[in-house]
Amino acid sequence: MPLKFQATLFRIAQSTAFLFLAATVPGHSAPNIVMVFIDDMGWGDFSCFGNAEAQTPHVDRLAEGGIVFEQFYVNAPICSPSRVALTTGTYPQRWHIESYLSNRKANHDRGIADWLDPRSPSLARILKQEEGYATGHFGKWHMGGQRDVDDAPLITEYGFDESLTNFEGLGPRVLPILDDYDGDYARRYSLGADLLSPGPVIWEERAYVTKTFTEAALNFVRRAESKGKPFYVNLWPDDVHTPLFPPKGKRGDESTKQLYHGVLEAMDEQLGILFDHIRSSDTLRNNTLILVCSDNGPHKGAGSAGPFRGYKTTLFEGGIRSPLVIWGPGYIQPERTGSRNTSSVFSAMDLVPSLLSLSDVSPTTTASHAFDGEDISGTLTGERPRSRSAPLYFRRPPDRDAFYGLTELPDLALRSGKWKFLCEFDGSRPLLFDLSKDPGETTNLAPRQPVLAQSFMEQLIAWHENMPASIVE
């Protein structure tokens, strides 16, 4: 590996909170932050994003009082690496997490780590150490501590004061009971997490796991509020991921689509418990930001990617473009309330330096190089809507060259301005799309634009080769 990239990795590994300086912005208080990261939900699944078959009134209400972003991306088309990017503000490839974390053998065979290195940057840790935030994680983790991996760091080692997770993490856990309400035995579903330690296990009906996470988050918020401390909360439900077990009255005709919509509507209702508390609180309404998005595209046959091609696990737009709703009356420009941003291109890893900026934490010159994300805080508040300046790069999960009956899925992808480019690791099979005219990626312009395609191919392969390689020995 070239020395300059070894040096970059070293800076990332050392970029814990002591590298950051707090900078006070006169007249601007650090916001409370609630980060809602939904599991396997498509771009078109919120009713405020066009879903006419299911209703999400609680998220829609946030959209009506906030800003909807239509060109927001996550940094991987699958769970674990997407969560790494949102946690660290960096490309997940830097931490050898490029697909979902599984058991030790499967992780080794795919060349990925068993858990996120706790020396990585952590938004929660920085906020806690620099601004005294109370920090809590409630919901799916999936960055270590799953299947037979029982020696992963606890979630609290990444800067969280409290945690409550599911079968994809260690510490206190909520595990689901699957009940399809047909009178047969309701079965427990754990993937071995009930055998791991440490941490107590709570068993709950699958239909109400999100409610349990939300109520835990609400109690955490109330405690922070009573102490006068700002808070950062991850509320990461494992809805709307399969298996799909909505409440009894929301099962429809029992088809996959109807079950999915039942879970989606129930999740919206259960998340609304916390949203309503914040909106109705005189002390929280004007100093809290709520962000809601999805970790990757939908499972085929369940959710909707809207007008976009592809699903979860693919580098087409349907796999990596996510809906984003941001609500915060005290921070969003009044004239932008209820608006839709259709032009700003940015990603989950950009949220980390942006939220730090809004929280009065400024990285030093040295530490800023640790983030692949950019500060686009003005875009989040509607003050200075813009896109990130650098292109976005993507690399497919190592186990997803074929999926959903599709073969030879593109290995690499790039988003730059209006352009989307995809190719194989060696640059072959180039695909070039003008997303401003062709959001569905239907017309390959590479043969007509060979110079542009060649330029994007060279940039993309250079990024790929400069990322850490697989850790398979």
Coordinates of C-alpha atoms in Angstrom, one line a residue:
M1 CA 0.0 0.0 0.0
P2 CA 1.4 3.5 -0.9
L3 CA 2.8 5.3 2.1
K4 CA 0.5 8.3 1.7
F5 CA -2.5 6.0 2.1
Q6 CA -0.9 4.3 5.1
A7 CA -0.6 7.8 6.6
T8 CA -4.2 8.6 5.9
L9 CA -5.3 5.4 7.6
F10 CA -3.1 6.3 10.6
R11 CA -4.7 9.7 10.8
I12 CA -8.2 8.1 10.7
A13 CA -7.3 5.6 13.5
Q14 CA -6.0 8.4 15.6
S15 CA -8.9 10.7 15.0
T16 CA -10.7 10.4 18.3
A17 CA -12.2 13.3 20.0
F18 CA -9.0 14.8 21.4
L19 CA -8.1 15.9 17.8
F20 CA -11.1 18.2 17.7
L21 CA -11.5 21.7 19.0
A22 CA -14.9 23.2 20.1
A23 CA -15.8 26.5 18.5
T24 CA -18.7 28.4 19.9
V25 CA -21.1 30.1 17.4
P26 CA -22.6 33.2 19.0
G27 CA -26.3 32.9 19.6
H28 CA -26.5 29.4 18.3
S29 CA -26.9 26.5 20.7
A30 CA -25.7 22.9 20.0
P31 CA -28.8 21.0 18.9
N32 CA -30.1 17.8 20.3
I33 CA -29.9 15.2 17.5
V34 CA -32.1 12.2 16.8
M35 CA -30.8 10.0 13.9
V36 CA -33.4 7.5 12.7
F37 CA -31.8 4.9 10.4
I38 CA -34.4 2.6 9.0
D39 CA -33.5 -0.9 7.7
D40 CA -34.0 -2.0 4.1
M41 CA -36.5 0.8 3.2
G42 CA -36.8 2.0 -0.4
W43 CA -36.6 5.6 -1.7
G44 CA -40.2 5.6 -2.6
D45 CA -41.7 4.0 0.6
F46 CA -42.7 7.1 2.7
S47 CA -46.0 8.5 1.5
C48 CA -44.2 11.9 1.3
F49 CA -42.0 10.2 -1.3
G50 CA -44.9 9.1 -3.4
N51 CA -46.2 5.8 -1.8
A52 CA -49.9 5.7 -2.4
E53 CA -50.4 2.2 -1.0
A54 CA -49.2 2.9 2.6
Q55 CA -49.3 5.9 4.8
T56 CA -46.5 7.3 7.0
P57 CA -48.2 10.3 8.6
H58 CA -45.6 10.8 11.4
V59 CA -42.7 11.1 9.0
D60 CA -44.9 13.1 6.6
R61 CA -45.5 15.6 9.4
L62 CA -41.7 15.9 9.9
A63 CA -41.4 16.6 6.1
E64 CA -44.2 19.3 6.3
G65 CA -42.2 21.1 9.0
G66 CA -38.7 20.4 7.6
I67 CA -36.9 19.7 4.4
V68 CA -37.1 16.6 2.1
F69 CA -33.9 15.7 0.2
E70 CA -34.3 13.7 -3.0
Q71 CA -30.6 13.2 -4.0
F72 CA -29.2 11.8 -0.7
Y73 CA -27.1 8.6 -0.8
V74 CA -25.9 6.0 1.7
N75 CA -22.4 4.8 1.1
A76 CA -23.1 1.1 0.6
P77 CA -26.0 -0.9 -0.7
I78 CA -26.1 -3.2 2.3
C79 CA -26.4 -2.9 6.0
S80 CA -23.1 -3.0 8.0
P81 CA -20.9 -0.8 5.7
S82 CA -23.7 1.7 5.4
R83 CA -23.9 2.0 9.2
V84 CA -20.1 2.4 9.4
A85 CA -20.1 5.4 7.1
L86 CA -22.9 7.1 9.1
T87 CA -21.0 6.5 12.3
T88 CA -17.5 7.4 11.2
G89 CA -17.9 9.9 8.4
T90 CA -15.6 7.8 6.2
Y91 CA -15.8 5.2 3.5
P92 CA -16.5 1.9 5.1
Q93 CA -13.8 0.2 3.0
R94 CA -11.2 1.9 5.2
W95 CA -12.4 -0.3 8.1
H96 CA -12.6 -3.6 6.1
I97 CA -16.4 -3.7 6.4
E98 CA -18.0 -4.0 2.9
S99 CA -20.9 -6.4 3.5
Y100 CA -23.1 -7.4 6.3
L101 CA -21.3 -8.8 9.3
S102 CA -22.0 -12.5 9.8
N103 CA -20.2 -15.4 11.6
R104 CA -16.4 -15.5 11.8
K105 CA -16.0 -18.0 9.0
A106 CA -18.2 -16.1 6.6
N107 CA -16.5 -12.8 7.5
H108 CA -13.1 -14.3 6.9
D109 CA -14.1 -15.9 3.6
R110 CA -15.3 -12.5 2.3
G111 CA -12.3 -10.6 3.6
I112 CA -14.1 -8.4 6.1
A113 CA -13.6 -7.6 9.7
D114 CA -15.6 -9.1 12.6
W115 CA -16.3 -5.6 14.0
L116 CA -15.7 -1.9 13.5
D117 CA -12.4 -0.9 14.9
P118 CA -13.2 1.1 18.1
R119 CA -10.3 3.5 17.3
S120 CA -12.4 4.7 14.3
P121 CA -13.9 8.2 14.4
S122 CA -17.3 8.2 16.1
L123 CA -19.8 11.0 15.9
A124 CA -21.3 10.0 19.3
R125 CA -17.8 10.0 20.9
I126 CA -16.9 13.3 19.6
L127 CA -20.1 15.0 20.7
K128 CA -19.8 13.4 24.1
Q129 CA -16.3 14.4 24.7
E130 CA -16.3 17.9 23.1
E131 CA -19.7 19.2 23.9
G132 CA -20.9 17.0 26.8
Y133 CA -23.7 15.3 25.0
A134 CA -25.6 12.4 26.5
T135 CA -25.4 9.7 23.9
G136 CA -27.6 6.7 23.4
H137 CA -28.0 3.9 20.8
F138 CA -31.3 2.2 20.5
G139 CA -31.9 -0.4 17.8
K140 CA -29.9 -2.4 15.3
W141 CA -26.1 -2.1 15.5
H142 CA -24.6 -4.6 13.1
M143 CA -21.1 -3.4 13.4
G144 CA -19.9 -6.2 15.6
G145 CA -21.3 -8.8 18.0
Q146 CA -23.5 -11.1 15.9
R147 CA -23.9 -14.8 15.2
D148 CA -20.8 -16.5 16.9
V149 CA -18.9 -13.2 17.4
D150 CA -19.0 -12.8 21.2
D151 CA -15.9 -10.8 21.8
A152 CA -16.7 -7.7 19.8
P153 CA -16.5 -4.3 21.6
L154 CA -19.6 -3.2 23.3
I155 CA -21.6 -0.4 21.7
T156 CA -20.6 1.9 24.6
E157 CA -17.0 1.6 23.5
Y158 CA -17.9 3.8 20.5
G159 CA -18.9 6.7 22.7
F160 CA -22.5 5.8 23.8
D161 CA -23.6 6.2 27.4
E162 CA -26.4 3.7 26.9
S163 CA -27.4 1.1 24.4
L164 CA -30.2 -1.3 23.6
T165 CA -29.8 -3.4 20.5
N166 CA -31.1 -6.6 18.7
F167 CA -29.4 -9.8 17.5
E168 CA -26.7 -7.8 15.6
G169 CA -24.8 -6.4 18.7
L170 CA -23.8 -7.1 22.3
G171 CA -25.0 -5.6 25.5
P172 CA -28.7 -5.3 26.4
R173 CA -30.8 -6.8 23.6
V174 CA -34.4 -7.0 22.4
L175 CA -35.0 -10.3 20.5
P176 CA -38.1 -11.0 18.4
I177 CA -40.9 -13.5 18.8
L178 CA -42.4 -14.2 15.4
D179 CA -46.1 -14.5 15.5
D180 CA -48.3 -14.6 12.4
Y181 CA -51.4 -14.8 14.5
D182 CA -52.7 -18.1 13.0
G183 CA -53.0 -19.9 16.3
D184 CA -49.7 -21.9 15.8
Y185 CA -46.7 -21.6 18.1
A186 CA -44.9 -18.3 18.0
R187 CA -41.2 -18.9 17.6
R188 CA -38.2 -17.1 18.9
Y189 CA -35.8 -15.7 16.4
S190 CA -32.2 -14.9 17.5
L191 CA -29.6 -16.1 15.1
G192 CA -27.7 -17.3 18.2
A193 CA -27.8 -13.9 19.9
D194 CA -29.5 -15.3 23.0
L195 CA -26.4 -17.4 23.6
L196 CA -24.0 -14.5 23.6
S197 CA -22.9 -12.5 26.5
P198 CA -22.7 -9.9 28.0
G199 CA -26.0 -8.2 28.3
P200 CA -29.6 -9.2 29.4
V201 CA -32.1 -10.3 26.7
I202 CA -35.6 -9.1 26.4
W203 CA -38.1 -11.1 24.3
E204 CA -40.7 -9.1 22.5
E205 CA -43.2 -9.7 19.7
R206 CA -41.6 -8.8 16.4
A207 CA -44.4 -6.4 15.6
Y208 CA -43.5 -4.2 18.6
V209 CA -39.7 -4.3 18.7
T210 CA -39.5 -0.8 17.2
K211 CA -41.9 0.4 19.9
T212 CA -39.6 -1.0 22.6
F213 CA -36.6 0.8 21.1
T214 CA -38.5 4.0 20.8
E215 CA -39.7 3.9 24.3
A216 CA -36.2 3.3 25.5
A217 CA -35.0 6.3 23.5
L218 CA -37.8 8.4 24.9
N219 CA -36.8 7.6 28.5
F220 CA -33.2 8.4 27.7
V221 CA -34.3 11.8 26.2
R222 CA -36.3 12.6 29.3
R223 CA -33.3 11.8 31.6
A224 CA -31.0 14.0 29.5
E225 CA -33.6 16.7 29.4
S226 CA -34.0 16.6 33.2
K227 CA -30.2 17.1 33.6
G228 CA -30.1 19.9 31.1
K229 CA -27.8 18.0 28.8
P230 CA -27.9 18.0 25.0
F231 CA -28.4 14.5 23.6
Y232 CA -27.4 12.5 20.5
V233 CA -29.7 9.5 19.9
N234 CA -29.4 6.7 17.4
L235 CA -32.9 5.2 16.8
W236 CA -32.1 2.4 14.4
P237 CA -35.1 0.1 14.0
D238 CA -34.6 -3.3 12.4
D239 CA -37.9 -2.6 10.6
V240 CA -38.6 -2.9 7.7
H241 CA -36.2 -5.8 7.2
T242 CA -37.5 -9.3 6.8
P243 CA -38.9 -11.4 8.4
L244 CA -42.1 -9.3 8.0
F245 CA -44.4 -9.6 11.0
P246 CA -46.7 -6.6 11.3
P247 CA -49.3 -6.3 14.1
K248 CA -52.4 -8.4 13.7
G249 CA -54.6 -5.7 12.1
K250 CA -52.0 -4.8 9.5
R251 CA -51.4 -8.1 7.7
G252 CA -53.7 -7.4 4.7
D253 CA -53.9 -10.3 2.3
E254 CA -50.7 -11.8 3.7
S255 CA -48.7 -11.1 0.5
T256 CA -45.2 -9.9 0.9
K257 CA -46.2 -6.4 -0.3
Q258 CA -49.0 -6.2 2.2
L259 CA -47.0 -7.5 5.1
Y260 CA -44.3 -5.0 4.2
H261 CA -46.7 -2.1 4.1
G262 CA -48.1 -3.3 7.5
V263 CA -44.6 -3.2 9.0
L264 CA -43.9 0.2 7.4
E265 CA -47.1 1.8 8.8
A266 CA -46.6 0.2 12.3
M267 CA -43.0 1.4 12.4
D268 CA -44.1 5.0 11.5
E269 CA -46.7 4.9 14.3
Q270 CA -44.2 3.6 16.8
L271 CA -41.5 6.1 15.9
G272 CA -44.1 8.8 16.3
I273 CA -44.1 8.3 20.1
L274 CA -40.7 10.1 20.2
F275 CA -41.5 12.5 17.4
D276 CA -44.7 13.7 19.2
H277 CA -42.8 14.1 22.5
I278 CA -40.2 16.4 20.9
R279 CA -42.7 18.4 18.9
S280 CA -44.9 19.0 21.9
S281 CA -42.1 19.9 24.3
D282 CA -41.4 23.6 24.8
T283 CA -37.8 22.8 25.8
L284 CA -37.1 20.5 22.9
R285 CA -39.1 21.8 19.9
N286 CA -36.7 24.5 18.9
N287 CA -33.4 23.0 19.8
T288 CA -33.7 19.5 18.3
L289 CA -32.9 18.1 14.9
I290 CA -34.5 14.9 13.7
L291 CA -33.1 13.1 10.7
V292 CA -34.8 10.1 9.1
C293 CA -33.4 8.0 6.3
S294 CA -32.8 4.3 5.2
D295 CA -29.6 2.3 5.4
N296 CA -29.9 0.9 1.8
G297 CA -32.5 0.1 -0.9
P298 CA -35.4 -2.2 -0.5
H299 CA -35.6 -6.0 -0.6
K300 CA -36.9 -7.0 -4.0
G301 CA -40.7 -7.7 -3.9
A302 CA -41.2 -5.7 -0.7
G303 CA -40.3 -2.0 -0.7
S304 CA -40.2 0.5 -3.6
A305 CA -37.2 2.3 -5.0
G306 CA -39.5 4.7 -6.7
P307 CA -38.3 5.6 -10.3
F308 CA -34.9 4.1 -9.7
R309 CA -33.3 0.9 -11.0
G310 CA -32.1 -1.8 -8.7
Y311 CA -32.6 -2.9 -5.1
K312 CA -30.6 -3.6 -1.9
T313 CA -27.1 -4.9 -2.6
T314 CA -26.8 -3.3 -6.1
L315 CA -24.9 -0.1 -7.0
F316 CA -27.7 1.1 -9.2
E317 CA -29.7 4.1 -7.8
G318 CA -32.3 1.9 -6.1
G319 CA -29.7 0.3 -3.9
I320 CA -27.9 3.4 -2.7
R321 CA -30.2 6.4 -3.0
S322 CA -32.2 6.9 0.2
P323 CA -35.0 9.2 1.2
L324 CA -33.9 11.8 3.8
V325 CA -36.2 14.0 5.9
I326 CA -34.8 16.6 8.3
W327 CA -36.9 18.4 10.8
G328 CA -35.7 21.2 13.2
P329 CA -37.7 24.4 13.5
G330 CA -34.9 26.1 15.4
Y331 CA -32.3 25.4 12.7
I332 CA -34.0 25.2 9.4
Q333 CA -34.5 28.5 7.5
P334 CA -38.2 29.5 7.9
E335 CA -38.6 30.1 4.2
R336 CA -37.4 26.5 3.5
T337 CA -39.9 24.9 5.8
G338 CA -41.9 22.2 4.0
S339 CA -39.6 22.4 0.9
R340 CA -38.0 19.7 -1.2
N341 CA -34.4 19.9 -2.1
T342 CA -34.1 18.2 -5.5
S343 CA -30.6 19.2 -6.5
S344 CA -28.1 18.8 -3.6
V345 CA -26.0 15.6 -3.9
F346 CA -24.5 14.3 -0.7
S347 CA -24.2 11.2 1.4
A348 CA -24.5 9.7 4.9
M349 CA -20.8 10.1 5.6
D350 CA -21.3 13.9 5.0
L351 CA -23.7 14.0 7.8
V352 CA -21.0 13.4 10.4
P353 CA -18.9 16.6 9.8
S354 CA -22.1 18.5 9.1
L355 CA -23.7 17.7 12.4
L356 CA -20.4 18.4 14.2
S357 CA -20.4 21.8 12.6
L358 CA -24.0 22.5 13.7
S359 CA -23.0 21.3 17.2
D360 CA -20.2 23.9 17.4
V361 CA -17.5 21.3 17.0
S362 CA -14.9 22.1 14.4
P363 CA -12.2 19.6 13.4
T364 CA -8.6 20.9 13.4
T365 CA -6.8 21.1 10.0
T366 CA -5.1 17.7 10.7
A367 CA -8.2 15.9 11.8
S368 CA -10.3 17.1 8.9
H369 CA -8.4 14.8 6.6
A370 CA -9.8 11.9 8.6
F371 CA -13.2 12.5 7.2
D372 CA -14.2 11.5 3.7
G373 CA -17.4 13.3 4.4
E374 CA -17.7 17.0 3.8
D375 CA -19.4 19.8 5.9
I376 CA -22.6 20.6 4.1
S377 CA -24.4 21.9 7.2
G378 CA -25.8 24.8 5.3
T379 CA -27.6 22.4 3.0
L380 CA -29.2 20.5 5.9
T381 CA -30.7 23.8 7.3
G382 CA -31.6 25.2 3.9
E383 CA -29.3 28.2 4.4
R384 CA -26.8 27.4 1.6
P385 CA -28.1 24.5 -0.5
R386 CA -25.2 22.9 -2.3
S387 CA -23.8 19.5 -3.2
R388 CA -20.6 18.0 -1.8
S389 CA -17.6 19.0 -3.9
A390 CA -15.9 15.6 -4.4
P391 CA -17.5 12.7 -6.3
L392 CA -19.1 9.9 -4.4
Y393 CA -17.5 6.5 -4.9
F394 CA -19.0 3.1 -4.3
R395 CA -17.7 -0.5 -4.2
R396 CA -20.0 -3.5 -4.2
P397 CA -20.1 -6.0 -1.4
P398 CA -17.6 -8.8 -2.1
D399 CA -20.4 -11.4 -2.0
R400 CA -22.8 -9.5 -4.3
D401 CA -21.5 -9.9 -7.8
A402 CA -24.8 -11.7 -8.5
F403 CA -28.0 -11.3 -6.7
Y404 CA -31.8 -11.4 -7.2
G405 CA -31.2 -13.4 -10.3
L406 CA -28.9 -10.8 -11.8
T407 CA -25.4 -11.7 -12.8
E408 CA -22.3 -9.6 -13.3
L409 CA -23.5 -6.7 -11.3
P410 CA -21.2 -3.7 -11.6
D411 CA -18.2 -3.7 -9.2
L412 CA -17.7 0.1 -8.9
A413 CA -19.8 3.2 -9.2
L414 CA -19.3 7.0 -9.1
R415 CA -21.7 9.9 -8.8
S416 CA -20.3 13.3 -10.0
G417 CA -22.7 16.1 -10.7
K418 CA -25.5 14.9 -13.0
W419 CA -23.4 11.9 -14.0
K420 CA -23.5 8.3 -12.8
F421 CA -20.8 5.9 -13.9
L422 CA -20.4 2.2 -13.2
C423 CA -17.9 -0.5 -14.4
E424 CA -16.0 -3.6 -13.4
F425 CA -12.9 -3.6 -11.3
D426 CA -10.8 -3.6 -14.5
G427 CA -12.8 -0.8 -16.1
S428 CA -14.7 -3.1 -18.5
R429 CA -18.4 -3.0 -19.2
P430 CA -18.7 0.8 -18.6
L431 CA -22.1 2.3 -18.0
L432 CA -22.7 6.1 -18.1
F433 CA -26.0 7.8 -17.3
D434 CA -27.2 11.4 -17.2
L435 CA -29.4 11.2 -14.1
S436 CA -30.9 14.6 -14.7
K437 CA -32.6 13.1 -17.8
D438 CA -32.5 9.4 -17.1
P439 CA -32.9 8.8 -13.3
G440 CA -33.9 5.2 -14.1
E441 CA -30.4 4.4 -15.6
T442 CA -31.9 3.1 -18.8
T443 CA -29.7 4.6 -21.6
N444 CA -26.0 3.9 -21.5
L445 CA -24.2 7.0 -22.8
A446 CA -20.7 5.5 -22.5
P447 CA -20.4 4.7 -26.3
R448 CA -21.4 8.3 -27.1
Q449 CA -19.3 10.0 -24.5
P450 CA -16.0 7.9 -24.6
V451 CA -13.8 10.7 -23.3
L452 CA -16.0 11.4 -20.3
A453 CA -16.4 7.7 -19.6
Q454 CA -12.7 7.2 -19.7
S455 CA -12.1 10.0 -17.3
F456 CA -14.6 8.7 -14.8
M457 CA -13.2 5.2 -15.2
E458 CA -9.7 6.4 -14.3
Q459 CA -10.9 8.3 -11.3
L460 CA -13.0 5.4 -10.0
I461 CA -10.3 2.8 -10.4
A462 CA -7.8 5.1 -8.7
W463 CA -10.1 5.4 -5.7
H464 CA -10.7 1.7 -5.7
E465 CA -7.0 0.9 -5.8
N466 CA -6.2 3.4 -3.0
M467 CA -8.8 1.8 -0.7
P468 CA -7.5 -1.0 1.6
A469 CA -7.6 -4.4 0.0
S470 CA -9.4 -7.4 1.4
I471 CA -8.0 -8.8 4.7
V472 CA -8.2 -12.4 3.5
E473 CA -4.7 -13.9 4.2

